[in-house]
JSON list of C-alpha atoms in Angstrom, two decimals:
[
{"chain": "O", "resi": 510, "resn": "MET", "atom": "CA", "xyz": [141.50, -57.27, -1.65]},
{"chain": "O", "resi": 511, "resn": "PHE", "atom": "CA", "xyz": [140.07, -56.96, 1.85]},
{"chain": "O", "resi": 512, "resn": "VAL", "atom": "CA", "xyz": [136.78, -55.54, 0.52]},
{"chain": "O", "resi": 513, "resn": "TRP", "atom": "CA", "xyz": [136.50, -58.43, -1.96]},
{"chain": "O", "resi": 514, "resn": "ILE", "atom": "CA", "xyz": [137.05, -61.01, 0.80]},
{"chain": "O", "resi": 515, "resn": "VAL", "atom": "CA", "xyz": [134.56, -59.36, 3.15]},
{"chain": "O", "resi": 516, "resn": "GLY", "atom": "CA", "xyz": [132.05, -58.99, 0.31]},
{"chain": "O", "resi": 517, "resn": "ARG", "atom": "CA", "xyz": [132.49, -62.63, -0.67]},
{"chain": "O", "resi": 518, "resn": "MET", "atom": "CA", "xyz": [132.11, -63.78, 2.96]},
{"chain": "O", "resi": 519, "resn": "LEU", "atom": "CA", "xyz": [128.97, -61.65, 3.29]},
{"chain": "O", "resi": 520, "resn": "ASP", "atom": "CA", "xyz": [127.55, -63.16, 0.08]},
{"chain": "O", "resi": 521, "resn": "GLU", "atom": "CA", "xyz": [128.24, -66.65, 1.45]},
{"chain": "O", "resi": 522, "resn": "ILE", "atom": "CA", "xyz": [126.57, -65.83, 4.77]},
{"chain": "O", "resi": 523, "resn": "MET", "atom": "CA", "xyz": [123.57, -64.31, 3.00]},
{"chain": "O", "resi": 524, "resn": "SER", "atom": "CA", "xyz": [123.09, -67.49, 0.95]},
{"chain": "O", "resi": 525, "resn": "VAL", "atom": "CA", "xyz": [122.98, -69.80, 3.99]},
{"chain": "O", "resi": 526, "resn": "PRO", "atom": "CA", "xyz": [119.41, -70.80, 4.89]},
{"chain": "O", "resi": 527, "resn": "PRO", "atom": "CA", "xyz": [118.17, -70.31, 8.45]},
{"chain": "O", "resi": 528, "resn": "VAL", "atom": "CA", "xyz": [118.11, -73.14, 10.96]},
{"chain": "O", "resi": 529, "resn": "ALA", "atom": "CA", "xyz": [114.49, -74.25, 11.41]},
{"chain": "O", "resi": 530, "resn": "VAL", "atom": "CA", "xyz": [113.68, -75.72, 14.82]},
{"chain": "O", "resi": 531, "resn": "CYS", "atom": "CA", "xyz": [110.12, -76.97, 15.40]},
{"chain": "O", "resi": 532, "resn": "ASP", "atom": "CA", "xyz": [108.35, -77.80, 18.59]},
{"chain": "O", "resi": 533, "resn": "GLY", "atom": "CA", "xyz": [107.63, -81.49, 18.01]},
{"chain": "O", "resi": 534, "resn": "ASN", "atom": "CA", "xyz": [104.13, -81.45, 19.49]},
{"chain": "O", "resi": 535, "resn": "GLU", "atom": "CA", "xyz": [101.66, -78.62, 20.03]},
{"chain": "O", "resi": 536, "resn": "GLN", "atom": "CA", "xyz": [98.23, -78.97, 21.64]},
{"chain": "O", "resi": 537, "resn": "MET", "atom": "CA", "xyz": [95.49, -76.74, 20.26]},
{"chain": "O", "resi": 538, "resn": "SER", "atom": "CA", "xyz": [92.09, -76.21, 21.85]},
{"chain": "O", "resi": 539, "resn": "LEU", "atom": "CA", "xyz": [89.37, -75.17, 19.43]},
{"chain": "O", "resi": 540, "resn": "THR", "atom": "CA", "xyz": [87.70, -71.91, 20.35]},
{"chain": "O", "resi": 541, "resn": "SER", "atom": "CA", "xyz": [85.92, -70.26, 17.47]},
{"chain": "O", "resi": 542, "resn": "ILE", "atom": "CA", "xyz": [85.42, -72.31, 14.32]},
{"chain": "O", "resi": 543, "resn": "PRO", "atom": "CA", "xyz": [87.79, -72.18, 12.58]},
{"chain": "O", "resi": 544, "resn": "THR", "atom": "CA", "xyz": [90.50, -71.55, 15.17]},
{"chain": "O", "resi": 545, "resn": "LYS", "atom": "CA", "xyz": [93.43, -69.60, 13.71]},
{"chain": "O", "resi": 546, "resn": "VAL", "atom": "CA", "xyz": [96.91, -70.43, 15.03]},
{"chain": "O", "resi": 547, "resn": "ALA", "atom": "CA", "xyz": [99.94, -68.24, 14.22]},
{"chain": "O", "resi": 548, "resn": "ALA", "atom": "CA", "xyz": [102.87, -69.92, 12.45]},
{"chain": "O", "resi": 549, "resn": "ILE", "atom": "CA", "xyz": [105.32, -68.83, 15.16]},
{"chain": "O", "resi": 550, "resn": "THR", "atom": "CA", "xyz": [103.43, -71.10, 17.60]},
{"chain": "O", "resi": 551, "resn": "PHE", "atom": "CA", "xyz": [105.27, -74.08, 16.10]},
{"chain": "O", "resi": 552, "resn": "ASP", "atom": "CA", "xyz": [108.73, -72.48, 16.41]},
{"chain": "O", "resi": 553, "resn": "ASP", "atom": "CA", "xyz": [111.12, -73.74, 19.08]},
{"chain": "O", "resi": 554, "resn": "GLY", "atom": "CA", "xyz": [114.16, -71.52, 18.65]},
{"chain": "O", "resi": 555, "resn": "SER", "atom": "CA", "xyz": [114.83, -71.19, 14.92]},
{"chain": "O", "resi": 556, "resn": "TRP", "atom": "CA", "xyz": [117.73, -68.86, 14.13]},
{"chain": "O", "resi": 557, "resn": "ASP", "atom": "CA", "xyz": [119.85, -67.38, 11.36]},
{"chain": "O", "resi": 558, "resn": "GLU", "atom": "CA", "xyz": [123.36, -65.92, 11.13]},
{"chain": "O", "resi": 559, "resn": "THR", "atom": "CA", "xyz": [121.99, -62.55, 10.07]},
{"chain": "O", "resi": 560, "resn": "CYS", "atom": "CA", "xyz": [118.28, -62.18, 10.86]},
{"chain": "O", "resi": 561, "resn": "LEU", "atom": "CA", "xyz": [114.95, -63.92, 10.61]},
{"chain": "O", "resi": 562, "resn": "SER", "atom": "CA", "xyz": [112.21, -62.29, 8.57]},
{"chain": "O", "resi": 563, "resn": "HIS", "atom": "CA", "xyz": [109.05, -64.31, 9.22]},
{"chain": "O", "resi": 564, "resn": "PHE", "atom": "CA", "xyz": [107.42, -67.71, 9.73]},
{"chain": "O", "resi": 565, "resn": "LEU", "atom": "CA", "xyz": [104.89, -69.52, 7.54]},
{"chain": "O", "resi": 566, "resn": "VAL", "atom": "CA", "xyz": [102.88, -72.69, 8.15]},
{"chain": "O", "resi": 567, "resn": "LYS", "atom": "CA", "xyz": [100.76, -75.19, 6.22]},
{"chain": "O", "resi": 568, "resn": "ARG", "atom": "CA", "xyz": [99.42, -78.71, 6.53]},
{"chain": "O", "resi": 569, "resn": "MET", "atom": "CA", "xyz": [101.88, -81.39, 5.45]},
{"chain": "O", "resi": 570, "resn": "ASN", "atom": "CA", "xyz": [99.64, -82.65, 2.62]},
{"chain": "O", "resi": 571, "resn": "GLU", "atom": "CA", "xyz": [99.04, -79.20, 1.10]},
{"chain": "O", "resi": 572, "resn": "PRO", "atom": "CA", "xyz": [101.04, -77.68, -1.79]},
{"chain": "O", "resi": 573, "resn": "ASP", "atom": "CA", "xyz": [103.66, -75.01, -1.06]},
{"chain": "O", "resi": 574, "resn": "VAL", "atom": "CA", "xyz": [101.32, -72.26, -2.26]},
{"chain": "O", "resi": 575, "resn": "ALA", "atom": "CA", "xyz": [99.26, -72.96, 0.89]},
{"chain": "O", "resi": 576, "resn": "PHE", "atom": "CA", "xyz": [101.95, -71.51, 3.21]},
{"chain": "O", "resi": 577, "resn": "SER", "atom": "CA", "xyz": [100.46, -68.70, 5.31]},
{"chain": "O", "resi": 578, "resn": "SER", "atom": "CA", "xyz": [101.25, -66.72, 8.45]},
{"chain": "O", "resi": 579, "resn": "PHE", "atom": "CA", "xyz": [98.60, -68.76, 10.27]},
{"chain": "O", "resi": 580, "resn": "ILE", "atom": "CA", "xyz": [96.86, -72.13, 10.00]},
{"chain": "O", "resi": 581, "resn": "GLU", "atom": "CA", "xyz": [93.19, -72.88, 10.63]},
{"chain": "O", "resi": 582, "resn": "PHE", "atom": "CA", "xyz": [91.85, -75.87, 12.53]},
{"chain": "O", "resi": 583, "resn": "ASN", "atom": "CA", "xyz": [88.22, -76.95, 12.81]},
{"chain": "O", "resi": 584, "resn": "CYS", "atom": "CA", "xyz": [86.03, -79.66, 14.32]},
{"chain": "O", "resi": 585, "resn": "ALA", "atom": "CA", "xyz": [86.85, -82.21, 11.60]},
{"chain": "O", "resi": 586, "resn": "ASP", "atom": "CA", "xyz": [90.53, -82.05, 12.64]},
{"chain": "O", "resi": 587, "resn": "VAL", "atom": "CA", "xyz": [89.76, -83.48, 16.10]},
{"chain": "O", "resi": 588, "resn": "ALA", "atom": "CA", "xyz": [89.11, -86.95, 14.63]},
{"chain": "O", "resi": 589, "resn": "PHE", "atom": "CA", "xyz": [92.33, -86.88, 12.57]},
{"chain": "O", "resi": 590, "resn": "SER", "atom": "CA", "xyz": [94.58, -85.46, 15.29]},
{"chain": "O", "resi": 591, "resn": "PRO", "atom": "CA", "xyz": [97.52, -85.14, 15.30]},
{"chain": "O", "resi": 592, "resn": "ILE", "atom": "CA", "xyz": [97.70, -83.01, 12.16]},
{"chain": "O", "resi": 593, "resn": "LYS", "atom": "CA", "xyz": [101.20, -82.83, 10.62]},
{"chain": "O", "resi": 594, "resn": "VAL", "atom": "CA", "xyz": [102.19, -79.24, 9.89]},
{"chain": "O", "resi": 595, "resn": "VAL", "atom": "CA", "xyz": [105.22, -77.72, 8.16]},
{"chain": "O", "resi": 596, "resn": "LEU", "atom": "CA", "xyz": [106.82, -74.60, 9.61]},
{"chain": "O", "resi": 597, "resn": "ARG", "atom": "CA", "xyz": [108.77, -72.53, 7.06]},
{"chain": "O", "resi": 598, "resn": "VAL", "atom": "CA", "xyz": [111.39, -70.19, 8.48]},
{"chain": "O", "resi": 599, "resn": "VAL", "atom": "CA", "xyz": [112.38, -67.30, 6.20]},
{"chain": "O", "resi": 600, "resn": "ASP", "atom": "CA", "xyz": [115.51, -65.19, 6.78]},
{"chain": "O", "resi": 601, "resn": "CYS", "atom": "CA", "xyz": [116.05, -61.56, 5.75]},
{"chain": "O", "resi": 602, "resn": "ALA", "atom": "CA", "xyz": [117.76, -62.63, 2.51]},
{"chain": "O", "resi": 603, "resn": "GLY", "atom": "CA", "xyz": [114.72, -64.73, 1.51]},
{"chain": "O", "resi": 604, "resn": "ASN", "atom": "CA", "xyz": [116.37, -68.10, 2.22]},
{"chain": "O", "resi": 605, "resn": "VAL", "atom": "CA", "xyz": [114.03, -70.72, 3.68]},
{"chain": "O", "resi": 606, "resn": "ASN", "atom": "CA", "xyz": [114.19, -73.89, 5.70]},
{"chain": "O", "resi": 607, "resn": "ASP", "atom": "CA", "xyz": [111.37, -76.16, 6.89]},
{"chain": "O", "resi": 608, "resn": "CYS", "atom": "CA", "xyz": [110.68, -78.37, 9.88]},
{"chain": "O", "resi": 609, "resn": "TRP", "atom": "CA", "xyz": [107.68, -80.46, 10.96]},
{"chain": "O", "resi": 610, "resn": "SER", "atom": "CA", "xyz": [105.42, -80.54, 13.98]},
{"chain": "O", "resi": 611, "resn": "ASN", "atom": "CA", "xyz": [102.37, -82.45, 15.22]},
{"chain": "O", "resi": 612, "resn": "ALA", "atom": "CA", "xyz": [99.31, -80.37, 16.07]},
{"chain": "O", "resi": 613, "resn": "TYR", "atom": "CA", "xyz": [97.04, -82.17, 18.53]},
{"chain": "O", "resi": 614, "resn": "ILE", "atom": "CA", "xyz": [93.57, -80.69, 18.06]},
{"chain": "O", "resi": 615, "resn": "GLU", "atom": "CA", "xyz": [91.14, -80.86, 20.98]},
{"chain": "O", "resi": 616, "resn": "ASP", "atom": "CA", "xyz": [87.59, -79.63, 21.53]},
{"chain": "O", "resi": 617, "resn": "LYS", "atom": "CA", "xyz": [87.51, -78.64, 25.20]},
{"chain": "O", "resi": 618, "resn": "THR", "atom": "CA", "xyz": [84.40, -76.47, 24.94]},
{"chain": "O", "resi": 619, "resn": "LYS", "atom": "CA", "xyz": [81.80, -77.71, 27.40]},
{"chain": "O", "resi": 620, "resn": "PRO", "atom": "CA", "xyz": [78.47, -78.52, 25.76]},
{"chain": "O", "resi": 621, "resn": "THR", "atom": "CA", "xyz": [75.28, -76.67, 26.56]},
{"chain": "O", "resi": 622, "resn": "VAL", "atom": "CA", "xyz": [72.30, -78.88, 27.36]},
{"chain": "O", "resi": 623, "resn": "TRP", "atom": "CA", "xyz": [68.74, -77.96, 26.44]},
{"chain": "O", "resi": 624, "resn": "CYS", "atom": "CA", "xyz": [66.11, -79.97, 28.32]},
{"chain": "O", "resi": 625, "resn": "PRO", "atom": "CA", "xyz": [62.43, -80.38, 27.43]},
{"chain": "O", "resi": 626, "resn": "GLN", "atom": "CA", "xyz": [60.00, -78.08, 29.22]},
{"chain": "O", "resi": 627, "resn": "ASP", "atom": "CA", "xyz": [58.54, -79.16, 32.54]},
{"chain": "O", "resi": 628, "resn": "VAL", "atom": "CA", "xyz": [55.17, -80.87, 32.31]},
{"chain": "O", "resi": 629, "resn": "THR", "atom": "CA", "xyz": [52.57, -81.76, 34.90]},
{"chain": "O", "resi": 630, "resn": "ILE", "atom": "CA", "xyz": [50.65, -84.99, 34.47]},
{"chain": "O", "resi": 631, "resn": "ASN", "atom": "CA", "xyz": [47.91, -86.59, 36.49]},
{"chain": "O", "resi": 632, "resn": "CYS", "atom": "CA", "xyz": [48.42, -89.73, 38.51]},
{"chain": "O", "resi": 633, "resn": "GLY", "atom": "CA", "xyz": [47.72, -92.91, 36.60]},
{"chain": "O", "resi": 634, "resn": "VAL", "atom": "CA", "xyz": [48.72, -91.39, 33.23]},
{"chain": "O", "resi": 635, "resn": "ASP", "atom": "CA", "xyz": [51.49, -93.16, 31.37]},
{"chain": "O", "resi": 636, "resn": "PRO", "atom": "CA", "xyz": [54.49, -90.77, 31.67]},
{"chain": "O", "resi": 637, "resn": "ASP", "atom": "CA", "xyz": [56.28, -92.28, 28.65]},
{"chain": "O", "resi": 638, "resn": "ALA", "atom": "CA", "xyz": [54.29, -90.09, 26.30]},
{"chain": "O", "resi": 639, "resn": "TYR", "atom": "CA", "xyz": [55.65, -87.00, 28.05]},
{"chain": "O", "resi": 640, "resn": "TRP", "atom": "CA", "xyz": [59.35, -87.80, 28.18]},
{"chain": "O", "resi": 641, "resn": "GLY", "atom": "CA", "xyz": [61.33, -85.43, 26.04]},
{"chain": "O", "resi": 642, "resn": "THR", "atom": "CA", "xyz": [64.86, -85.79, 24.78]},
{"chain": "O", "resi": 643, "resn": "PRO", "atom": "CA", "xyz": [67.52, -83.36, 25.95]},
{"chain": "O", "resi": 644, "resn": "ILE", "atom": "CA", "xyz": [69.77, -81.92, 23.27]},
{"chain": "O", "resi": 645, "resn": "ALA", "atom": "CA", "xyz": [73.42, -81.02, 23.84]},
{"chain": "O", "resi": 646, "resn": "GLY", "atom": "CA", "xyz": [75.67, -78.99, 21.58]},
{"chain": "O", "resi": 647, "resn": "ASP", "atom": "CA", "xyz": [78.94, -77.06, 21.56]},
{"chain": "O", "resi": 648, "resn": "ASN", "atom": "CA", "xyz": [81.15, -75.26, 19.06]},
{"chain": "O", "resi": 649, "resn": "CYS", "atom": "CA", "xyz": [81.46, -78.51, 17.07]},
{"chain": "O", "resi": 650, "resn": "GLY", "atom": "CA", "xyz": [77.72, -79.16, 16.81]},
{"chain": "O", "resi": 651, "resn": "VAL", "atom": "CA", "xyz": [75.36, -81.62, 18.46]},
{"chain": "O", "resi": 652, "resn": "VAL", "atom": "CA", "xyz": [76.93, -84.04, 20.93]},
{"chain": "O", "resi": 653, "resn": "SER", "atom": "CA", "xyz": [75.55, -87.18, 22.55]}
]
């Protein structure tokens, strides 16, 4: 009888999904394009009665098959920030639970500026014909 009760209690514990706890807001600075961010970044203390196996993440608007151990952000995400993401917490029995977080995507890379070459002109010559336009760019392309 005791073995049956313990076995039944263990079965009940093993069927309970983990508690998913998300960090409500995460700020991400783009580095390389795309910037890969690990799923665990969005975790804020998820737990389970037995053990946690792993974390998965996807964008809110993507289908469940898009869950991965990391999420990629790129330059286009800066304009749509914050990006809603779903963190999926998986326990050792394969039970899952989800929570949501906001990923604030920022491009903090300083641009590089390329200036026109130096020119020497004679006095009395209209300098407007010699003005060049500097070009600036960073990891997200040309900037103004």
